Amino acid sequence: MTTTSRPSSTAAPAGPRLKRSLGTPSLLLFGLAYMLPLAVFTTYGLVTETTGGHLAGAYFVTTIAMLFTAGSYASMVRAYPVAGSAYTYTQRTFGRHLGFLTGWTLLLDYLALPLLNYLVIGIYLNAAFPAVPAWVWVVGSVVVVTLLNVIGITLVSSANLALVGVQIVFIVVFVATGIAYLSGGATVPNLLDPFFSGNTTLGGIAAGAAILALAFLGFDAVSTLSEEAKDARKSIPRAIILCTLVGGLLFIATAYVAGLVFPDFTNFTDTDSAPLDVMTRIGGGALFTFFTAAYIAGSFASAMTSQASVARILFAMGRDGQLPRRVFAAIHPRFKTPWLSVLIVGVVGLIGALLLPLDVAASVISFGALVAFSFVNLAVIKHYLIDQHERGTRAVLAHLVAPLIGFALTVWLWTSLSLTTFIAGGIWVLIGVVLLAILTSGFRRKPPAMDFSEEDPAPLPEA
């Protein structure tokens, strides 16, 4: 095996560098904005029907599974505090080929999520202002979000504080209004029914939980900001765990109250607009108007953070040489952001939002996330126990038992996805394999090694 000489760890790092400005609170807000606390209502009708009225139970299962996977992310961030998320961890642990395919698979989710948010913004604002076509709102939101991301991640973080705050205020109002409705003489079902009841089926809960796993992409998004965190080895792991826990609790609480106030899910006027039935029942038109405003604010925040994250994944792959370096690894001389990657993501989001229907955009996001989560769990085991030869009770529990549980739960959710999702995801993976074959001259040579700017890591595996 041949290795490339690297500068010592004390030398000034070479290559483009991102601006370090984010602490744990900013990273937590970034992750929560990405997760979109009001995402409960994006798939509310669909998952409620899929689980037989046990949306809160499905969120509980997903939160437990994601906490184990978040722990694996936190472990890998301590080993490799650089941009790239699951792509970086898989590449450093299992080799360049598998790392590329993992990053490519996860890229599908990151590219789809911004356009999904743009679609939702267009749909809701068009409903509120029918005289203005949906495409006008889509174009406007793409332009604003892209400009904010080019200007800098600190500005995005500041905007997140207000936008996440609006959503949390709405959740508090929604829960309080729901409790008041239940206390005012409404028929109250069994308090455990939103979690499980006599008609609960494991298959239904798993199918719903698999869809809901997408809501937790926020902790992977946090890991993409490792090179913009003030102390990546401490702040990133904390933010990942907190993001998963806080987001999960918000999802569960909102789903639980919604399940209590509207247990008759078979009477939804329309599955896609089921939140309208819930809001109207407990708060009338005023609550639904507040919901619409808060949801638009949340979608805008999610669009900003998701576009920022995918731009940084493209930056990592460009710096690696697996995408054109001059384009994707370009850093703006003034704002110190990967501005060309941001612009490219904005163009992709605009085209997708104008051409794709909402259901198609939403159906492709699950596949790559769960595949990436699975490999991160396995990466912990290989890195710490096999490569680093860690031993002892603590190492076995933290770096074998916990990631194995996370891997098993993730695979369980992954195998519960629909056939349509597997077809769409399989096509994307096939495109990635073809691209990898081109990059490696028919797999005869290894893909380029990532240029880490933080320290002098161990050589990449040959695989």
Coordinates of C-alpha atoms in Angstrom, one line a residue:
M1 CA 0.0 0.0 0.0
T2 CA 1.3 3.4 -0.8
T3 CA 0.5 6.4 1.4
T4 CA 0.7 10.1 0.8
S5 CA 3.0 12.1 3.1
R6 CA 1.1 14.6 5.2
P7 CA 2.2 17.6 7.2
S8 CA 2.7 17.2 10.9
S9 CA -0.2 17.9 13.2
T10 CA 1.6 21.0 14.4
A11 CA 1.8 22.6 11.0
A12 CA -0.7 25.0 9.7
P13 CA -3.4 23.0 8.0
A14 CA -3.5 23.3 4.2
G15 CA -6.5 23.7 2.0
P16 CA -9.7 25.7 2.3
R17 CA -11.0 26.3 5.8
L18 CA -14.4 27.1 7.2
K19 CA -15.1 29.7 9.8
R20 CA -15.4 28.4 13.4
S21 CA -18.2 30.2 15.2
L22 CA -20.8 27.7 16.6
G23 CA -21.2 26.6 20.2
T24 CA -23.5 23.9 21.6
P25 CA -26.6 26.1 21.8
S26 CA -26.3 27.3 18.1
L27 CA -25.6 23.7 17.0
L28 CA -28.7 22.5 18.9
L29 CA -30.9 25.2 17.3
F30 CA -29.5 24.2 13.9
G31 CA -30.4 20.6 14.5
L32 CA -33.9 21.4 15.8
A33 CA -34.5 23.8 12.8
Y34 CA -33.5 21.0 10.5
M35 CA -35.7 18.5 12.2
L36 CA -38.7 21.0 12.0
P37 CA -40.5 20.5 15.4
L38 CA -43.8 20.9 13.6
A39 CA -42.9 18.0 11.2
V40 CA -45.3 16.0 13.2
F41 CA -48.0 17.5 11.1
T42 CA -46.3 16.9 7.7
T43 CA -47.0 13.2 7.8
Y44 CA -49.6 13.3 10.6
G45 CA -52.5 11.8 8.6
L46 CA -50.5 9.2 6.8
V47 CA -48.7 7.8 9.8
T48 CA -51.7 8.0 12.0
E49 CA -53.6 5.8 9.6
T50 CA -50.6 3.5 9.0
T51 CA -50.2 2.9 12.8
G52 CA -54.0 2.6 13.5
G53 CA -54.1 5.7 15.5
H54 CA -50.8 5.2 17.4
L55 CA -48.7 8.0 16.1
A56 CA -47.2 8.8 19.6
G57 CA -46.2 5.1 19.9
A58 CA -44.5 5.2 16.6
Y59 CA -42.6 8.4 17.6
F60 CA -41.6 6.8 20.9
V61 CA -40.1 3.8 19.0
T62 CA -38.3 6.0 16.5
T63 CA -36.9 8.2 19.2
I64 CA -35.4 5.2 21.1
A65 CA -33.9 3.9 17.9
M66 CA -32.5 7.2 17.0
L67 CA -31.0 7.8 20.4
F68 CA -28.8 4.7 20.0
T69 CA -27.8 5.9 16.5
A70 CA -27.1 9.5 17.8
G71 CA -24.8 7.9 20.4
S72 CA -22.9 6.3 17.5
Y73 CA -22.6 9.6 15.7
A74 CA -21.3 11.3 18.9
S75 CA -18.6 8.6 19.2
M76 CA -17.5 9.0 15.6
V77 CA -17.4 12.8 15.8
R78 CA -14.8 12.4 18.6
A79 CA -12.7 10.3 16.3
Y80 CA -13.1 12.4 13.2
P81 CA -14.2 16.0 13.9
V82 CA -14.4 17.1 10.3
A83 CA -17.2 17.9 7.8
G84 CA -18.9 15.0 6.0
S85 CA -21.1 13.2 8.5
A86 CA -21.8 9.5 7.7
Y87 CA -19.8 9.8 4.5
T88 CA -16.6 10.7 6.5
Y89 CA -17.2 8.0 9.1
T90 CA -17.8 5.2 6.7
Q91 CA -14.9 6.3 4.4
R92 CA -12.4 6.4 7.3
T93 CA -13.6 3.1 8.7
F94 CA -14.6 0.9 5.8
G95 CA -12.6 2.4 2.9
R96 CA -13.1 4.9 0.1
H97 CA -15.4 2.9 -2.1
L98 CA -18.0 2.2 0.5
G99 CA -17.6 5.7 2.0
F100 CA -18.4 7.2 -1.4
L101 CA -21.5 5.1 -1.8
T102 CA -22.7 5.9 1.7
G103 CA -22.2 9.6 1.1
W104 CA -24.0 9.3 -2.3
T105 CA -27.0 7.5 -0.7
L106 CA -27.3 10.1 2.1
L107 CA -26.9 12.9 -0.5
L108 CA -30.3 11.8 -1.9
D109 CA -32.0 12.8 1.4
Y110 CA -30.1 16.1 1.7
L111 CA -31.0 17.1 -1.8
A112 CA -34.6 16.1 -1.4
L113 CA -35.3 17.8 1.9
P114 CA -34.7 21.4 0.8
L115 CA -37.0 21.0 -2.2
L116 CA -39.6 19.3 0.0
N117 CA -39.6 22.4 2.3
Y118 CA -39.9 24.7 -0.7
L119 CA -42.8 22.7 -2.0
V120 CA -44.6 22.9 1.4
I121 CA -44.0 26.7 1.6
G122 CA -45.5 27.1 -1.9
I123 CA -48.5 25.0 -1.1
Y124 CA -49.4 26.6 2.2
L125 CA -48.8 30.2 1.1
N126 CA -50.8 29.6 -2.1
A127 CA -53.6 28.4 0.1
A128 CA -53.4 31.5 2.2
F129 CA -53.0 33.8 -0.7
P130 CA -54.7 32.2 -3.7
A131 CA -54.0 35.2 -6.0
V132 CA -50.2 34.5 -5.8
P133 CA -49.2 31.3 -7.7
A134 CA -47.3 28.6 -5.6
W135 CA -44.3 28.9 -7.9
V136 CA -43.8 32.5 -7.0
W137 CA -43.4 31.6 -3.3
V138 CA -41.1 28.7 -4.2
V139 CA -38.8 30.9 -6.2
G140 CA -38.8 33.6 -3.5
S141 CA -38.0 31.2 -0.7
V142 CA -35.2 29.6 -2.7
V143 CA -33.6 33.0 -3.4
V144 CA -33.7 34.1 0.2
V145 CA -32.5 30.9 1.7
T146 CA -29.6 30.6 -0.8
L147 CA -28.5 34.2 -0.1
L148 CA -28.6 33.6 3.7
N149 CA -26.5 30.5 3.3
V150 CA -23.9 32.2 1.1
I151 CA -23.6 35.1 3.6
G152 CA -22.7 32.8 6.4
I153 CA -23.7 30.1 8.8
T154 CA -23.7 32.5 11.8
L155 CA -26.5 34.4 10.2
V156 CA -28.4 31.2 9.5
S157 CA -27.9 30.3 13.2
S158 CA -29.3 33.6 14.3
A159 CA -32.4 33.3 12.1
N160 CA -32.9 29.7 13.5
L161 CA -33.4 31.1 17.0
A162 CA -36.5 33.0 16.0
L163 CA -37.9 30.4 13.6
V164 CA -37.5 27.5 16.1
G165 CA -38.9 29.8 18.8
V166 CA -42.1 30.3 16.8
Q167 CA -42.6 26.6 16.4
I168 CA -42.1 25.9 20.1
V169 CA -44.5 28.6 21.1
F170 CA -47.1 27.0 18.8
I171 CA -46.5 23.6 20.3
V172 CA -47.0 25.1 23.8
V173 CA -50.2 26.8 22.6
F174 CA -51.4 23.6 20.9
V175 CA -50.8 21.4 23.9
A176 CA -52.5 23.9 26.2
T177 CA -55.5 24.3 23.9
G178 CA -55.7 20.5 23.6
I179 CA -55.7 20.1 27.4
A180 CA -58.4 22.8 27.7
Y181 CA -60.5 21.0 25.1
L182 CA -60.2 17.7 26.9
S183 CA -61.0 19.3 30.2
G184 CA -64.1 21.0 28.8
G185 CA -66.3 18.0 28.6
A186 CA -64.9 16.2 25.6
T187 CA -65.0 12.5 25.5
V188 CA -61.5 11.4 26.7
P189 CA -60.2 8.1 25.4
N190 CA -57.9 5.8 27.4
L191 CA -54.8 8.0 28.1
L192 CA -52.5 5.3 26.7
D193 CA -54.3 4.8 23.4
P194 CA -52.0 7.2 21.4
F195 CA -49.2 4.8 22.4
F196 CA -50.8 1.4 22.2
S197 CA -54.2 -0.2 22.6
G198 CA -55.9 -3.5 21.9
N199 CA -55.6 -3.1 18.1
T200 CA -51.9 -2.2 18.1
T201 CA -49.9 -4.2 15.6
L202 CA -46.1 -4.4 15.6
G203 CA -46.0 -4.2 11.8
G204 CA -48.1 -1.0 11.8
I205 CA -45.9 0.7 14.4
A206 CA -42.7 -0.3 12.5
A207 CA -44.1 1.0 9.2
G208 CA -45.0 4.3 10.8
A209 CA -41.7 4.5 12.7
A210 CA -39.8 4.0 9.5
I211 CA -41.4 7.0 7.9
L212 CA -40.8 9.1 11.0
A213 CA -37.1 8.3 11.1
L214 CA -36.7 11.1 8.5
A215 CA -37.7 13.6 11.1
F216 CA -34.4 12.9 13.0
L217 CA -32.0 13.8 10.2
G218 CA -31.2 16.9 12.3
F219 CA -28.5 15.1 14.3
D220 CA -26.7 14.0 11.1
A221 CA -27.0 17.6 9.9
V222 CA -25.3 18.8 13.1
S223 CA -22.3 16.5 12.4
T224 CA -21.8 18.2 9.0
L225 CA -20.8 21.4 10.9
S226 CA -17.9 19.9 12.7
E227 CA -15.4 22.2 11.0
E228 CA -17.5 25.3 12.0
A229 CA -17.9 24.3 15.7
K230 CA -15.7 26.1 18.3
D231 CA -14.8 22.8 19.9
A232 CA -16.1 19.9 17.7
R233 CA -15.1 17.0 20.0
K234 CA -17.2 18.4 22.8
S235 CA -19.9 20.6 21.4
I236 CA -20.9 18.4 18.4
P237 CA -21.6 15.2 20.5
R238 CA -23.5 17.2 23.1
A239 CA -25.6 18.9 20.4
I240 CA -26.3 15.6 18.6
I241 CA -27.7 13.9 21.7
L242 CA -29.6 16.9 22.9
C243 CA -31.1 17.5 19.4
T244 CA -32.3 13.9 19.3
L245 CA -33.7 13.9 22.8
V246 CA -35.4 17.3 22.7
G247 CA -36.7 16.8 19.2
G248 CA -38.1 13.4 20.1
L249 CA -39.8 14.7 23.2
L250 CA -41.4 17.5 21.2
F251 CA -42.7 15.0 18.6
I252 CA -44.0 12.6 21.2
A253 CA -45.8 15.3 23.2
T254 CA -47.4 16.9 20.1
A255 CA -48.5 13.5 18.7
Y256 CA -49.9 12.4 22.0
V257 CA -52.1 15.5 22.5
A258 CA -53.3 15.2 18.8
G259 CA -54.1 11.6 19.4
L260 CA -56.2 12.4 22.4
V261 CA -58.2 15.2 20.9
F262 CA -58.8 13.5 17.6
P263 CA -58.9 9.7 18.3
D264 CA -61.4 9.0 15.4
F265 CA -58.7 9.1 12.7
T266 CA -60.9 7.2 10.3
N267 CA -63.0 10.4 10.0
F268 CA -60.3 12.6 8.6
T269 CA -61.7 14.8 5.9
D270 CA -58.5 14.3 3.9
T271 CA -55.4 12.4 5.0
D272 CA -53.0 15.0 3.6
S273 CA -54.7 17.9 5.4
A274 CA -55.6 16.0 8.6
P275 CA -54.0 18.7 10.8
L276 CA -56.9 21.0 9.6
D277 CA -59.4 18.7 11.3
V278 CA -57.4 18.7 14.5
M279 CA -56.9 22.4 14.7
T280 CA -60.5 23.2 13.8
R281 CA -61.8 20.8 16.5
I282 CA -59.9 22.3 19.4
G283 CA -59.3 25.9 18.4
G284 CA -61.2 26.8 15.3
G285 CA -59.9 29.0 12.5
A286 CA -57.7 31.1 14.7
L287 CA -55.5 28.1 15.8
F288 CA -55.3 26.8 12.2
T289 CA -54.1 30.2 11.1
F290 CA -51.5 30.3 13.8
F291 CA -50.5 26.7 12.8
T292 CA -50.1 27.8 9.1
A293 CA -47.8 30.7 10.1
A294 CA -45.7 28.6 12.5
Y295 CA -45.4 25.8 10.0
I296 CA -44.2 28.1 7.2
A297 CA -41.7 29.6 9.6
G298 CA -40.5 26.1 10.5
S299 CA -40.3 25.0 6.8
F300 CA -38.2 28.1 6.1
A301 CA -35.8 27.3 8.9
S302 CA -35.6 23.6 7.8
A303 CA -34.9 24.7 4.2
M304 CA -32.0 27.0 5.4
T305 CA -30.4 24.3 7.6
S306 CA -30.9 21.5 5.1
Q307 CA -29.4 23.5 2.3
A308 CA -26.5 24.5 4.5
S309 CA -25.8 20.8 5.4
V310 CA -25.9 19.4 1.9
A311 CA -23.7 22.2 0.7
R312 CA -21.1 21.1 3.3
I313 CA -21.4 17.4 2.2
L314 CA -20.7 18.5 -1.3
F315 CA -17.8 20.6 0.0
A316 CA -16.3 17.6 1.7
M317 CA -16.7 15.4 -1.4
G318 CA -15.3 18.2 -3.6
R319 CA -12.3 18.6 -1.3
D320 CA -11.9 14.9 -1.5
G321 CA -11.7 15.1 -5.3
Q322 CA -14.8 12.8 -5.8
L323 CA -16.6 15.9 -7.2
P324 CA -14.9 18.7 -9.2
R325 CA -12.7 20.4 -6.6
R326 CA -12.7 23.9 -8.1
V327 CA -16.5 24.1 -7.9
F328 CA -17.5 22.2 -4.8
A329 CA -14.5 23.0 -2.6
A330 CA -14.6 26.7 -3.4
I331 CA -14.7 28.9 -0.3
H332 CA -16.1 32.5 -0.6
P333 CA -13.1 34.9 0.1
R334 CA -15.2 37.2 2.3
F335 CA -17.9 35.0 3.9
K336 CA -15.8 31.8 4.2
T337 CA -18.7 29.6 3.1
P338 CA -18.8 26.9 0.3
W339 CA -20.8 29.4 -1.8
L340 CA -20.8 27.5 -5.2
S341 CA -22.0 24.3 -3.4
V342 CA -24.8 26.4 -1.8
L343 CA -25.8 27.9 -5.2
I344 CA -25.9 24.4 -6.8
V345 CA -28.1 23.1 -4.1
G346 CA -30.4 26.1 -4.5
V347 CA -30.7 25.4 -8.3
V348 CA -31.5 21.7 -7.7
G349 CA -34.1 22.6 -5.0
L350 CA -35.7 25.1 -7.3
I351 CA -36.0 22.7 -10.3
G352 CA -37.2 19.9 -8.1
A353 CA -39.8 22.0 -6.3
L354 CA -41.2 23.3 -9.6
L355 CA -41.4 19.9 -11.2
L356 CA -42.0 17.2 -8.6
P357 CA -45.2 16.6 -6.7
L358 CA -45.1 16.6 -2.9
D359 CA -45.7 12.8 -2.4
V360 CA -42.9 11.9 -4.8
A361 CA -40.4 14.2 -3.1
A362 CA -41.4 12.9 0.3
S363 CA -41.2 9.2 -0.6
V364 CA -37.4 9.2 -1.5
I365 CA -36.0 10.7 1.7
S366 CA -36.2 7.6 4.1
F367 CA -34.0 5.2 2.2
G368 CA -30.6 6.9 2.4
A369 CA -31.0 8.1 5.9
L370 CA -31.5 4.6 7.4
V371 CA -28.8 3.1 5.2
A372 CA -26.4 5.8 6.5
F373 CA -27.5 5.4 10.1
S374 CA -26.8 1.6 9.8
F375 CA -23.2 2.1 8.6
V376 CA -22.4 4.7 11.3
N377 CA -23.5 2.2 14.0
L378 CA -21.2 -0.4 12.4
A379 CA -18.4 2.1 12.0
V380 CA -18.3 2.6 15.8
I381 CA -17.7 -1.1 16.4
K382 CA -14.9 -1.4 13.7
H383 CA -13.1 1.8 14.7
Y384 CA -13.0 1.4 18.5
L385 CA -13.0 -2.3 19.0
I386 CA -11.2 -3.7 15.9
D387 CA -9.0 -0.8 14.7
Q388 CA -8.2 0.8 18.1
H389 CA -8.3 -2.5 20.0
E390 CA -10.3 -1.0 22.9
R391 CA -11.2 -3.5 25.7
G392 CA -13.0 -3.5 29.0
T393 CA -16.6 -3.3 30.2
R394 CA -17.1 0.3 29.3
A395 CA -15.8 -0.1 25.8
V396 CA -17.9 -3.2 25.2
L397 CA -21.1 -1.4 26.4
A398 CA -20.4 1.9 24.6
H399 CA -18.8 0.6 21.4
L400 CA -20.3 -2.8 20.9
V401 CA -23.6 -3.3 22.7
A402 CA -25.1 0.2 22.1
P403 CA -24.2 0.4 18.4
L404 CA -25.4 -3.1 17.8
I405 CA -28.8 -2.2 19.2
G406 CA -28.8 0.9 17.1
F407 CA -27.9 -1.1 14.0
A408 CA -30.6 -3.7 14.7
L409 CA -33.3 -1.1 15.3
T410 CA -32.3 0.8 12.2
V411 CA -32.4 -2.3 9.9
W412 CA -35.8 -3.2 11.4
L413 CA -37.1 0.3 10.4
W414 CA -35.4 0.1 7.0
T415 CA -37.0 -3.2 6.1
S416 CA -40.4 -1.7 6.9
L417 CA -40.2 0.9 4.1
S418 CA -42.5 0.7 1.1
L419 CA -41.5 -0.9 -2.2
T420 CA -41.7 2.5 -4.0
T421 CA -39.0 3.8 -1.6
F422 CA -36.7 0.8 -2.3
I423 CA -37.1 1.3 -6.1
A424 CA -36.3 5.0 -6.0
G425 CA -33.4 4.5 -3.6
G426 CA -32.1 1.6 -5.6
I427 CA -32.0 3.7 -8.8
W428 CA -30.1 6.4 -7.0
V429 CA -27.6 3.9 -5.6
L430 CA -27.1 2.5 -9.1
I431 CA -26.3 5.9 -10.4
G432 CA -23.8 6.2 -7.6
V433 CA -22.2 2.9 -8.6
V434 CA -21.8 4.1 -12.2
L435 CA -20.3 7.4 -11.1
L436 CA -17.9 5.6 -8.8
A437 CA -16.9 3.3 -11.7
I438 CA -16.1 6.3 -13.8
L439 CA -14.1 8.0 -11.0
T440 CA -12.0 4.8 -10.4
S441 CA -11.6 3.8 -14.1
G442 CA -13.8 0.7 -13.7
F443 CA -12.9 0.1 -10.0
R444 CA -9.2 -0.4 -10.9
R445 CA -8.0 2.4 -8.6
K446 CA -9.1 3.8 -5.3
P447 CA -11.2 7.0 -5.1
P448 CA -9.2 10.1 -4.0
A449 CA -8.5 10.3 -0.2
M450 CA -10.2 13.1 1.7
D451 CA -7.9 16.0 2.6
F452 CA -8.5 16.4 6.4
S453 CA -7.6 19.8 7.7
E454 CA -8.0 19.2 11.4
E455 CA -5.2 16.7 12.1
D456 CA -3.1 13.9 10.8
P457 CA -5.4 10.9 10.8
A458 CA -4.6 7.3 10.1
P459 CA -4.3 6.3 6.4
L460 CA -7.5 5.3 4.7
P461 CA -8.2 1.5 4.4
E462 CA -7.5 0.0 1.1
A463 CA -11.0 -1.3 0.6

